[in-house]
CSV table of C-alpha atoms in Angstrom, one decimal:
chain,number,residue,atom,x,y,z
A,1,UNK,CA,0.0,0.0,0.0
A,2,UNK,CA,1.1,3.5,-0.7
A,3,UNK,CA,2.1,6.1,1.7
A,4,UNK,CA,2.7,10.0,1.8
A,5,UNK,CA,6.6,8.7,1.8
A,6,UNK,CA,6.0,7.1,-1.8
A,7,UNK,CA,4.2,9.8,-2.8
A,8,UNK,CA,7.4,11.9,-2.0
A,9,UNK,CA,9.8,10.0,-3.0
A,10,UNK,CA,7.7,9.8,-6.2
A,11,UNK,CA,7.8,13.9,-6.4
A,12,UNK,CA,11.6,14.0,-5.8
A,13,UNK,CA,11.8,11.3,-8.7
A,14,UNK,CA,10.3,13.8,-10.7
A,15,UNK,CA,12.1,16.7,-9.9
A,16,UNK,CA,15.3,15.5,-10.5
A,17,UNK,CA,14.3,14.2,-13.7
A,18,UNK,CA,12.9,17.4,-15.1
A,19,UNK,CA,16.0,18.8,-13.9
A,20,UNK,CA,18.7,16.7,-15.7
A,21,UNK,CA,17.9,18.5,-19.3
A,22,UNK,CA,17.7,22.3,-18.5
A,23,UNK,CA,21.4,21.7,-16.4
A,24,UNK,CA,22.6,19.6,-19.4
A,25,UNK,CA,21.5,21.5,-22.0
A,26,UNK,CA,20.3,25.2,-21.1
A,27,UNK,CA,20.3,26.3,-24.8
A,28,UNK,CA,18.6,23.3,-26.3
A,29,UNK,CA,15.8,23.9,-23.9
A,30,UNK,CA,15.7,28.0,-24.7
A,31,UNK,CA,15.1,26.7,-28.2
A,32,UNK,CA,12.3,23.9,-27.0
A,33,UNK,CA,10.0,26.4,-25.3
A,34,UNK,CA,10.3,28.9,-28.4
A,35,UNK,CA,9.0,25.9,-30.2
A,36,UNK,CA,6.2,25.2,-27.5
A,37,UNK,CA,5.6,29.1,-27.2
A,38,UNK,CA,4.5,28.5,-30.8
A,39,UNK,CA,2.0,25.7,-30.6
A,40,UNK,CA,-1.6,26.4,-30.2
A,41,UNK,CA,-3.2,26.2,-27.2
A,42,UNK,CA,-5.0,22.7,-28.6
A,43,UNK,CA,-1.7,21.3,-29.4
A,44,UNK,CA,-0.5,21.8,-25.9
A,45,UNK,CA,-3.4,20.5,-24.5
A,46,UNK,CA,-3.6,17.2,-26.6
A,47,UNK,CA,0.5,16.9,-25.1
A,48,UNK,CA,-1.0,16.8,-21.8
A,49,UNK,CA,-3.3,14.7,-22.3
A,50,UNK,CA,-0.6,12.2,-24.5
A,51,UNK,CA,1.3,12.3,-21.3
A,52,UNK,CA,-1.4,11.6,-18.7
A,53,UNK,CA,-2.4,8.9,-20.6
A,54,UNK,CA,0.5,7.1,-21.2
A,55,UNK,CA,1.5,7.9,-17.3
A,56,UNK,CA,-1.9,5.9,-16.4
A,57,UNK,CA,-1.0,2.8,-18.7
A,58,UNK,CA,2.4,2.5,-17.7
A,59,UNK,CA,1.2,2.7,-14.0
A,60,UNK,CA,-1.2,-0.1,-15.0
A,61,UNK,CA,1.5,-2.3,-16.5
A,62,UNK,CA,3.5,-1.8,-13.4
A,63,UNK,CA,1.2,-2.9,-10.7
A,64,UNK,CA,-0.6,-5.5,-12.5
């Protein structure tokens, strides 16, 4: 069963993941949010929704 300390974890997980690129590459991602900055707002929502999606199947896989 899952507790706050998982869900933390989980967050931390997250954090340093999302950090690795900007550190790595600072001008890559300077040139990936012009390229966002230039979607439509339904483009950036069907992202989201991509992501969340796939995030809810891959949970499934992983605790079936």
């Amino acid at each position: 069963m899952a507790t706050w300390h998982d869900l933390w974890v989980a967050l931390a997980l997250l954090l340093i993941l999302e950090g690795i690129y900007p550190f790595i590459s600072p001008e890559s991602l300077r040139k990936a949010l012009a390229a966002i900055h230039g979607l439509s707002d339904a483009q950036i929502r069907f992202a989201g929704l991509t992501s969340m999606l796939l995030g809810v199947v891959l949970l499934y896989i992983i605790n079936r």
